[in-house]
Short mmCIF file of C-alpha atoms in Angstrom, two decimals:
data_model
loop_
_atom_site.label_atom_id
_atom_site.label_comp_id
_atom_site.label_asym_id
_atom_site.label_seq_id
_atom_site.Cartn_x
_atom_site.Cartn_y
_atom_site.Cartn_z
CA UNK A 204 136.92 59.67 94.35
CA UNK A 205 134.95 61.53 97.00
CA UNK A 206 132.20 63.16 95.01
CA UNK A 207 128.68 62.87 96.33
CA UNK A 208 126.10 61.92 93.74
CA UNK A 209 123.38 64.53 93.18
CA UNK A 210 120.52 62.12 93.94
CA UNK A 211 121.91 61.16 97.36
CA UNK A 212 120.38 64.23 98.97
CA UNK A 213 119.65 63.35 102.61
CA UNK A 214 120.63 66.24 104.90
CA UNK A 215 121.41 68.77 102.19
CA UNK A 216 119.96 72.28 102.41
CA UNK A 217 116.68 72.67 100.51
CA UNK A 218 113.74 75.01 100.36
CA UNK A 219 110.31 74.90 101.94
CA UNK A 220 107.80 72.20 101.17
CA UNK A 221 105.76 72.68 98.00
CA UNK A 222 102.37 70.99 98.29
CA UNK A 223 101.13 71.46 94.74
CA UNK A 224 99.73 68.26 93.28
CA UNK A 225 98.58 67.03 89.87
CA UNK A 226 96.89 64.00 88.37
CA UNK A 227 98.86 61.87 85.98
CA UNK A 228 98.18 61.97 82.26
CA UNK A 229 97.43 58.82 80.31
CA UNK A 230 100.88 58.76 78.70
CA UNK A 231 102.46 58.94 82.16
CA UNK A 232 100.37 56.02 83.38
CA UNK A 233 101.47 54.09 80.31
CA UNK A 234 105.12 54.75 81.18
CA UNK A 235 104.47 53.43 84.66
CA UNK A 236 102.76 50.35 83.21
CA UNK A 237 105.65 49.70 80.78
CA UNK A 238 108.07 49.77 83.70
CA UNK A 239 105.91 47.39 85.73
CA UNK A 240 105.50 44.96 82.83
CA UNK A 241 109.14 45.02 81.69
CA UNK A 242 110.49 44.38 85.17
CA UNK A 243 107.89 41.67 85.85
CA UNK A 244 109.24 39.94 82.73
CA UNK A 245 112.78 40.11 84.13
CA UNK A 246 114.03 42.45 81.39
CA UNK A 247 115.62 44.79 83.92
CA UNK A 248 115.25 45.80 87.55
CA UNK A 249 114.21 48.84 89.55
CA UNK A 250 117.91 49.31 90.31
CA UNK A 251 118.55 49.50 86.56
CA UNK A 252 115.84 52.17 86.32
CA UNK A 253 117.44 54.12 89.17
CA UNK A 254 120.97 53.75 87.82
CA UNK A 255 120.07 55.47 84.55
CA UNK A 256 118.03 58.15 86.35
CA UNK A 257 121.06 58.85 88.53
CA UNK A 258 123.38 58.94 85.52
CA UNK A 259 121.07 61.46 83.81
CA UNK A 260 122.25 63.94 86.41
CA UNK A 261 120.79 66.79 88.43
CA UNK A 262 119.86 68.89 85.42
CA UNK A 263 117.37 66.24 84.30
CA UNK A 264 115.90 66.14 87.81
CA UNK A 265 115.42 69.90 87.79
CA UNK A 266 114.13 70.32 84.24
CA UNK A 267 112.24 67.14 83.31
CA UNK A 268 109.11 65.78 84.95
CA UNK A 269 109.07 62.47 86.80
CA UNK A 270 107.75 60.34 83.95
CA UNK A 271 109.78 62.22 81.35
CA UNK A 272 112.83 60.96 83.22
CA UNK A 273 111.32 57.50 83.60
CA UNK A 274 110.65 56.96 79.89
CA UNK A 275 114.28 57.88 79.12
CA UNK A 276 115.50 55.36 81.66
CA UNK A 277 113.03 52.63 80.65
CA UNK A 278 114.08 53.06 77.01
CA UNK A 279 117.79 52.81 77.77
CA UNK A 280 117.28 49.76 79.99
CA UNK A 281 115.22 48.05 77.27
CA UNK A 282 117.95 48.64 74.69
CA UNK A 283 120.50 47.24 77.13
CA UNK A 284 118.24 44.22 77.64
CA UNK A 285 118.05 43.65 73.90
CA UNK A 286 114.33 44.38 73.54
CA UNK A 287 115.02 46.57 70.49
CA UNK A 288 117.96 48.31 68.90
CA UNK A 289 118.62 52.05 68.71
CA UNK A 290 118.00 51.91 64.95
CA UNK A 291 114.62 50.22 65.43
CA UNK A 292 113.74 52.91 67.96
CA UNK A 293 114.83 55.71 65.65
CA UNK A 294 112.74 54.34 62.78
CA UNK A 295 109.68 53.97 65.03
CA UNK A 296 110.12 57.47 66.45
CA UNK A 297 110.19 58.91 62.93
CA UNK A 298 106.94 57.09 62.13
CA UNK A 299 105.31 58.33 65.34
CA UNK A 300 106.26 61.94 64.76
CA UNK A 301 105.12 61.77 61.13
CA UNK A 302 101.59 60.85 62.21
CA UNK A 303 100.82 64.24 63.71
CA UNK A 304 101.76 67.08 66.00
CA UNK A 305 99.85 66.05 69.12
CA UNK A 306 99.85 62.97 71.35
CA UNK A 307 96.41 62.01 70.13
CA UNK A 308 97.36 62.30 66.45
CA UNK A 309 100.69 60.51 66.95
CA UNK A 310 99.00 57.57 68.69
CA UNK A 311 97.61 54.78 66.57
CA UNK A 312 93.83 54.73 66.73
CA UNK A 313 93.81 51.17 67.95
CA UNK A 314 96.02 51.97 70.92
CA UNK A 315 94.26 55.16 71.86
CA UNK A 316 91.24 53.69 73.56
CA UNK B 487 122.60 44.12 124.37
CA UNK B 488 122.12 45.77 121.01
CA UNK B 489 124.75 44.94 118.43
CA UNK B 490 126.72 47.92 117.24
CA UNK B 491 127.79 48.39 113.65
CA UNK B 492 129.50 51.11 111.68
CA UNK B 493 128.67 51.97 108.09
CA UNK B 494 131.74 51.70 105.88
CA UNK B 495 133.19 55.06 104.96
CA UNK B 496 133.76 54.05 101.35
CA UNK B 497 133.12 56.76 98.79
CA UNK B 498 133.19 55.22 95.31
CA UNK B 499 132.10 57.77 92.75
CA UNK B 500 129.41 57.46 90.15
CA UNK B 501 128.10 53.96 90.81
CA UNK B 502 124.62 52.87 91.73
CA UNK B 503 124.52 51.89 95.37
CA UNK B 504 122.02 52.19 98.21
CA UNK B 505 124.08 53.36 101.16
CA UNK B 506 123.26 57.04 101.78
CA UNK B 507 126.17 59.47 101.94
CA UNK B 508 124.98 60.97 105.22
CA UNK B 509 125.33 57.60 106.99
CA UNK B 510 128.82 56.69 105.78
CA UNK B 511 131.14 56.19 108.74
CA UNK B 512 128.28 56.46 111.26
CA UNK B 513 127.68 53.97 114.06
CA UNK B 514 124.31 52.56 115.02
CA UNK B 515 122.67 49.45 116.41
CA UNK B 516 121.02 46.62 114.52
CA UNK B 517 117.26 47.12 114.76
CA UNK B 518 116.36 43.92 112.88
CA UNK B 519 117.71 41.52 110.29
CA UNK B 520 115.66 41.37 107.11
CA UNK B 521 117.10 38.34 105.32
CA UNK B 522 119.00 38.23 102.05
CA UNK B 523 118.34 40.30 98.92
CA UNK B 524 119.99 40.64 95.52
CA UNK B 525 122.85 43.09 95.56
CA UNK B 526 121.62 46.33 93.94
CA UNK B 527 125.19 47.16 92.93
CA UNK B 528 124.96 44.24 90.47
CA UNK B 529 121.24 44.38 89.66
CA UNK B 530 121.64 47.97 88.45
CA UNK B 531 123.94 46.81 85.66
CA UNK B 532 121.86 43.84 84.56
CA UNK B 533 124.24 41.36 86.18
CA UNK B 534 123.38 38.19 88.08
CA UNK B 535 123.14 39.38 91.67
CA UNK B 536 124.62 37.76 94.74
CA UNK B 537 122.30 37.56 97.72
CA UNK B 538 123.43 39.88 100.49
CA UNK B 539 122.12 40.11 104.05
CA UNK B 540 120.14 43.28 104.64
CA UNK B 541 119.81 44.89 108.07
CA UNK B 542 117.87 47.74 109.56
CA UNK B 543 120.24 49.94 111.53
CA UNK B 544 119.15 52.62 114.02
CA UNK B 545 121.22 55.78 114.46
CA UNK B 546 120.75 58.72 116.80
CA UNK B 547 120.49 62.14 115.21
CA UNK B 548 123.40 63.14 117.45
CA UNK B 549 125.57 60.48 115.81
CA UNK B 550 124.57 61.50 112.28
CA UNK B 551 124.50 65.27 112.53
CA UNK B 552 126.51 66.11 115.64
CA UNK B 553 125.87 69.63 116.87
CA UNK B 554 123.61 70.30 113.89
CA UNK B 555 121.05 67.77 115.13
CA UNK B 556 117.58 69.26 115.54
CA UNK B 557 116.93 66.92 118.50
CA UNK B 558 119.91 64.72 119.40
CA UNK B 559 117.89 61.86 120.88
CA UNK B 560 115.56 61.46 117.89
CA UNK B 561 116.53 58.48 115.76
CA UNK B 562 116.76 57.38 112.14
CA UNK B 563 116.48 53.84 110.79
CA UNK B 564 117.85 52.78 107.41
CA UNK B 565 118.36 49.52 105.55
CA UNK B 566 122.04 48.79 104.97
CA UNK B 567 123.51 45.75 103.23
CA UNK B 568 125.91 43.72 105.37
CA UNK B 569 128.84 44.32 103.03
CA UNK B 570 128.57 48.02 103.90
CA UNK B 571 128.74 47.35 107.67
CA UNK B 572 131.58 46.56 110.03
CA UNK B 573 131.34 45.44 113.66
CA UNK B 574 132.11 47.90 116.44
CA UNK B 575 133.87 46.59 119.54
CA UNK B 576 132.01 47.18 122.80
CA UNK B 577 134.97 49.08 124.20
CA UNK B 578 134.76 51.75 121.53
CA UNK B 579 132.90 54.80 122.64
CA UNK B 580 130.14 55.50 120.22
CA UNK B 581 126.83 57.15 120.32
CA UNK B 582 124.38 54.42 119.57
CA UNK B 583 120.81 54.58 120.85
CA UNK C 713 111.67 74.76 92.88
CA UNK C 714 111.75 74.08 89.20
CA UNK C 715 111.71 70.30 89.22
CA UNK C 716 108.64 68.12 89.01
CA UNK C 717 106.45 70.71 87.45
CA UNK C 718 104.25 68.40 85.52
CA UNK C 719 102.37 70.96 83.56
CA UNK C 720 103.98 72.24 80.44
CA UNK C 721 102.50 75.69 80.44
CA UNK C 722 100.78 74.92 77.22
CA UNK C 723 97.87 77.11 78.21
CA UNK C 724 95.15 74.62 77.37
CA UNK C 725 92.31 74.13 79.75
CA UNK C 726 90.93 70.76 80.76
CA UNK C 727 87.94 69.00 79.37
CA UNK C 728 87.78 70.20 75.79
CA UNK C 729 84.53 68.72 74.62
CA UNK C 730 85.86 67.39 71.34
CA UNK C 731 88.34 65.21 73.23
CA UNK C 732 85.73 63.56 75.41
CA UNK C 733 86.20 60.31 73.46
CA UNK C 734 89.46 59.86 75.37
CA UNK C 735 87.28 58.94 78.34
CA UNK C 736 87.60 59.16 82.05
CA UNK C 737 90.01 57.46 84.38
CA UNK C 738 88.64 54.61 86.51
CA UNK C 739 88.47 57.04 89.43
CA UNK C 740 85.99 59.06 87.41
CA UNK C 741 88.28 62.02 86.80
CA UNK C 742 89.26 63.17 83.36
CA UNK C 743 92.80 62.51 82.26
CA UNK C 744 94.80 65.67 81.86
CA UNK C 745 94.15 67.27 78.50
CA UNK C 746 97.37 66.43 76.69
CA UNK C 747 95.76 65.37 73.48
CA UNK C 748 95.80 68.78 71.87
CA UNK C 749 99.14 69.96 73.23
CA UNK C 750 102.22 69.69 71.02
CA UNK C 751 103.71 66.22 71.14
CA UNK C 752 106.67 66.16 73.53
CA UNK C 753 109.81 64.07 73.06
CA UNK C 754 108.86 62.01 76.10
CA UNK C 755 105.38 61.31 74.76
CA UNK C 756 106.78 60.29 71.38
CA UNK C 757 109.22 57.98 73.14
CA UNK C 758 106.41 56.43 75.17
CA UNK C 759 104.38 55.71 72.02
CA UNK C 760 107.42 54.33 70.18
CA UNK C 761 108.61 52.08 73.01
CA UNK C 762 105.11 50.80 73.66
CA UNK C 763 104.52 49.96 70.00
CA UNK C 764 107.92 48.23 69.70
CA UNK C 765 107.23 46.08 72.75
CA UNK C 766 103.80 45.16 71.38
CA UNK C 767 105.17 44.36 67.90
CA UNK C 768 107.83 42.12 69.41
CA UNK C 769 105.28 40.25 71.47
CA UNK C 770 106.75 41.32 74.82
CA UNK C 771 103.57 43.02 76.02
CA UNK C 772 100.06 43.57 74.69
CA UNK C 773 97.97 46.73 74.75
CA UNK C 774 95.50 44.85 76.93
CA UNK C 775 98.20 44.07 79.49
CA UNK C 776 99.21 47.74 79.56
CA UNK C 777 95.59 48.79 80.09
CA UNK C 778 95.24 46.21 82.83
CA UNK C 779 98.41 47.40 84.58
CA UNK C 780 97.06 50.96 84.52
CA UNK C 781 93.72 49.81 85.89
CA UNK C 782 95.39 47.90 88.73
CA UNK C 783 97.46 50.93 89.69
CA UNK C 784 94.45 53.25 89.46
CA UNK C 785 92.54 50.92 91.79
CA UNK C 786 95.13 51.34 94.53
CA UNK C 787 94.56 54.13 96.99
CA UNK C 788 95.15 55.05 100.62
CA UNK C 789 91.76 53.46 101.38
CA UNK C 790 93.43 50.04 101.43
CA UNK C 791 96.01 51.23 103.94
CA UNK C 792 93.28 52.81 106.03
CA UNK C 793 91.47 49.48 106.12
CA UNK C 794 94.64 47.81 107.41
CA UNK C 795 95.05 50.49 110.09
CA UNK C 796 91.43 50.29 111.23
CA UNK C 797 91.67 46.51 111.56
CA UNK C 798 94.85 46.85 113.61
CA UNK C 799 93.09 49.33 115.89
CA UNK C 800 90.22 46.96 116.57
CA UNK C 801 91.91 43.54 116.56
CA UNK C 802 95.01 43.14 118.77
CA UNK C 803 95.91 39.78 117.23
CA UNK C 804 95.78 41.31 113.74
CA UNK C 805 97.94 44.21 114.91
CA UNK C 806 100.53 41.75 116.22
CA UNK C 807 100.58 39.97 112.86
CA UNK C 808 100.80 43.30 111.03
CA UNK C 809 103.83 44.43 113.03
CA UNK C 810 105.48 41.01 112.61
CA UNK C 811 104.87 40.66 108.85
CA UNK C 812 103.23 43.65 107.21
CA UNK C 813 102.88 42.11 103.75
CA UNK C 814 101.17 38.94 104.95
CA UNK C 815 98.78 40.91 107.14
CA UNK C 816 97.90 43.30 104.27
CA UNK C 817 97.20 40.32 101.99
CA UNK C 818 94.90 38.88 104.68
CA UNK C 819 92.58 41.81 103.98
CA UNK C 820 92.73 41.22 100.23
CA UNK C 821 95.29 43.89 99.33
CA UNK C 822 96.72 43.42 95.81
CA UNK C 823 100.31 44.33 96.70
CA UNK C 824 102.48 42.27 94.30
CA UNK C 825 105.90 41.62 95.84
CA UNK C 826 105.70 44.43 98.41
CA UNK C 827 107.86 43.82 101.49
CA UNK C 828 106.07 45.92 104.07
CA UNK C 829 107.39 47.01 107.44
CA UNK C 830 104.76 48.63 109.69
CA UNK C 831 105.97 51.03 112.36
CA UNK C 832 103.69 52.01 115.22
CA UNK C 833 103.09 55.43 116.69
CA UNK C 834 102.27 55.68 120.37
CA UNK C 835 102.23 58.32 123.10
CA UNK C 836 106.04 58.39 123.17
CA UNK C 837 106.99 57.81 119.52
CA UNK C 838 106.15 59.36 116.17
CA UNK C 839 107.36 57.65 112.97
CA UNK C 840 107.84 59.31 109.59
CA UNK C 841 108.83 57.75 106.25
CA UNK C 842 111.12 59.06 103.52
CA UNK C 843 113.31 57.82 100.69
CA UNK C 844 116.34 60.09 100.40
CA UNK C 845 117.89 58.24 97.45
CA UNK C 846 114.86 58.21 95.14
CA UNK C 847 111.18 58.00 96.08
CA UNK C 848 110.46 54.47 97.35
CA UNK C 849 106.89 54.27 98.58
CA UNK C 850 104.40 51.46 99.35
CA UNK C 851 102.62 52.19 96.07
CA UNK C 852 101.00 48.81 95.71
CA UNK C 853 99.26 49.43 99.03
CA UNK C 854 98.66 53.20 99.03
CA UNK C 855 98.70 54.11 95.33
CA UNK C 856 101.21 56.52 93.80
CA UNK C 857 103.01 58.92 96.13
CA UNK C 858 102.18 62.62 96.40
CA UNK C 859 104.41 64.98 94.42
CA UNK C 860 106.03 66.47 97.54
CA UNK C 861 107.27 63.02 98.56
CA UNK C 862 109.44 62.90 95.43
CA UNK C 863 110.83 66.40 95.69
CA UNK C 864 114.12 67.72 97.01
CA UNK C 865 112.72 69.66 99.97
CA UNK C 866 111.20 66.62 101.66
CA UNK C 867 113.90 64.10 100.76
CA UNK C 868 116.75 66.35 101.87
CA UNK C 869 115.30 67.90 104.97
CA UNK C 870 113.16 65.34 106.78
CA UNK C 871 116.21 63.33 107.86
CA UNK C 872 117.98 66.32 109.43
CA UNK C 873 115.10 68.50 110.66
CA UNK C 874 112.03 66.28 110.81
CA UNK C 875 110.24 68.40 113.39
CA UNK C 876 110.56 71.54 111.31
CA UNK C 877 109.36 69.72 108.19
CA UNK C 878 106.41 68.22 110.09
CA UNK C 879 105.48 71.68 111.32
CA UNK C 880 105.26 72.79 107.67
CA UNK C 881 102.62 70.07 107.33
CA UNK C 882 100.84 71.57 110.34
CA UNK C 883 101.97 68.86 112.72
CA UNK C 884 103.70 70.23 115.84
CA UNK C 885 104.82 67.35 118.01
CA UNK C 886 105.06 67.70 121.79
CA UNK C 887 108.59 67.74 123.20
CA UNK C 888 108.07 64.44 125.00
CA UNK C 889 107.37 62.57 121.76
CA UNK C 890 110.47 61.07 120.13
CA UNK C 891 110.72 61.23 116.36
CA UNK C 892 111.82 58.14 114.48
CA UNK C 893 112.64 58.73 110.81
CA UNK C 894 112.74 55.74 108.44
CA UNK C 895 114.80 56.08 105.25
CA UNK C 896 113.59 53.52 102.67
CA UNK C 897 117.06 52.82 101.32
CA UNK C 898 116.64 49.27 100.03
CA UNK C 899 114.04 46.52 99.68
CA UNK C 900 111.50 47.35 102.41
CA UNK C 901 108.61 49.76 102.12
CA UNK C 902 107.08 51.40 105.18
CA UNK C 903 103.67 52.19 106.57
CA UNK C 904 103.04 54.15 109.73
CA UNK C 905 100.40 52.69 112.03
CA UNK C 906 99.03 55.87 113.59
CA UNK C 907 97.78 56.02 117.16
CA UNK C 908 94.02 55.56 117.46
CA UNK C 909 92.43 58.88 118.41
CA UNK C 910 90.85 59.24 121.82
CA UNK C 911 87.07 59.24 121.78
CA UNK C 912 86.64 56.52 119.16
CA UNK C 913 85.73 53.70 121.52
CA UNK C 914 83.14 51.41 120.02
CA UNK C 915 83.49 52.82 116.49
CA UNK C 916 83.14 50.46 113.55
CA UNK C 917 86.14 49.67 111.37
CA UNK C 918 84.58 51.61 108.51
CA UNK C 919 84.12 54.69 110.65
CA UNK C 920 87.67 54.41 111.99
CA UNK C 921 89.14 53.92 108.50
CA UNK C 922 87.59 57.20 107.41
CA UNK C 923 89.84 58.97 109.94
CA UNK C 924 93.02 57.57 108.35
CA UNK C 925 94.42 59.46 105.38
CA UNK C 926 97.51 59.03 103.24
CA UNK C 927 99.58 61.58 105.14
CA UNK C 928 98.95 59.91 108.48
CA UNK C 929 100.31 56.63 107.07
CA UNK C 930 103.45 58.40 105.78
CA UNK C 931 103.77 60.02 109.20
CA UNK C 932 103.42 63.68 108.24
CA UNK C 933 100.01 63.94 109.91
CA UNK C 934 98.03 62.21 112.64
CA UNK C 935 94.38 61.12 112.47
CA UNK C 936 92.05 63.55 114.17
CA UNK C 937 88.38 63.45 114.99
CA UNK C 938 86.12 65.74 112.99
CA UNK C 939 85.30 68.85 115.03
CA UNK C 940 81.80 67.68 115.95
CA UNK C 941 83.00 64.30 117.13
CA UNK C 942 85.81 65.90 119.10
CA UNK C 943 83.34 68.01 121.04
CA UNK C 944 81.20 64.97 121.68
CA UNK C 945 84.21 62.99 122.89
CA UNK C 946 85.24 65.81 125.19
CA UNK C 947 81.71 66.10 126.56
#
């Protein structure tokens, strides 16, 4: 019972600073907004978001982008909060993917601004 | 005189908590008291959270890193919940700022 | 390092004309051109979760759009306004250091439930902010954090070798200045109140605010006069 969690990284060796920067895509901003709205409605907390991110492990941190990790965590927290069931999610995901091969095509026209 | 506290050296594995590993077992002084906040160790699991006192604690780099400190007299402040702190008697020799 | 590469190497350039209907962000920049890249699992999940929450009446598309607009409206300019006021109004500075959130709201900052602690740089002390456990940041005051703030190099190293990390930002602190690192481990968020540069006596708040950038409020930089002004101040 003495293992250090991967996310608790203060003081560990690491490389030089990388100053590359990017703007967020619309889908990433929507993930951020979903988190803000769900927590403001008391469905879960920022600690719930962090707990799932931590449980996803270091491989997710190294291979997925920030909001790719967030949408995983938001989804799991929403299922835990009873917002929807895994089966409802699976059915919706199948519908989304059937609409098209790109984000634009898979988005409903009404929600795509 | 500044009040000395030591961060508990507990090492539970795999749970969500907000006490950094590098400060476990380290002694510092209370910089300020912040009031009470919901315990993140319960909030993370969707549980009703008890309110816990939260404190800002100041450590010297010497205390945290020992000989590896870049500059021993530089300091680091962190927020630590009271249930992760224990009092340190004045007689104990520690390296608090 | 491999993490936090936000581009997917899909090889598409920005600004394809036939996607212009997607529109511009409120800041006037185009959103990244994801519309013609293959749908990723994360994007599909975002669409699915959003639609489920809308269908169940938990959120509306309008509320999502409004939340995005509020976040897009936040930028370091609000923090710079707070800093400039503190530089010119000693009573405001005292209130800011005593209760950062209340003082930020005084100036109209839309900061939600932010609990802000302001830490002051002076001739003897330099403060720098980090979150080693995740990437806590005063986002409702400054906008979203820079990518480097969320990455391993900064989070791991700035608590053990802050001076070396600051030098990688181009900030070499004199030996007589003490470094004070703040790890945002819990409910507070932090803002550095930089020292007002010499040679700015009599400047307006607007002119002062223009000297204050994001990095100087995180503590990885300090405000400096533009070269021309510096020469004038020295003369």
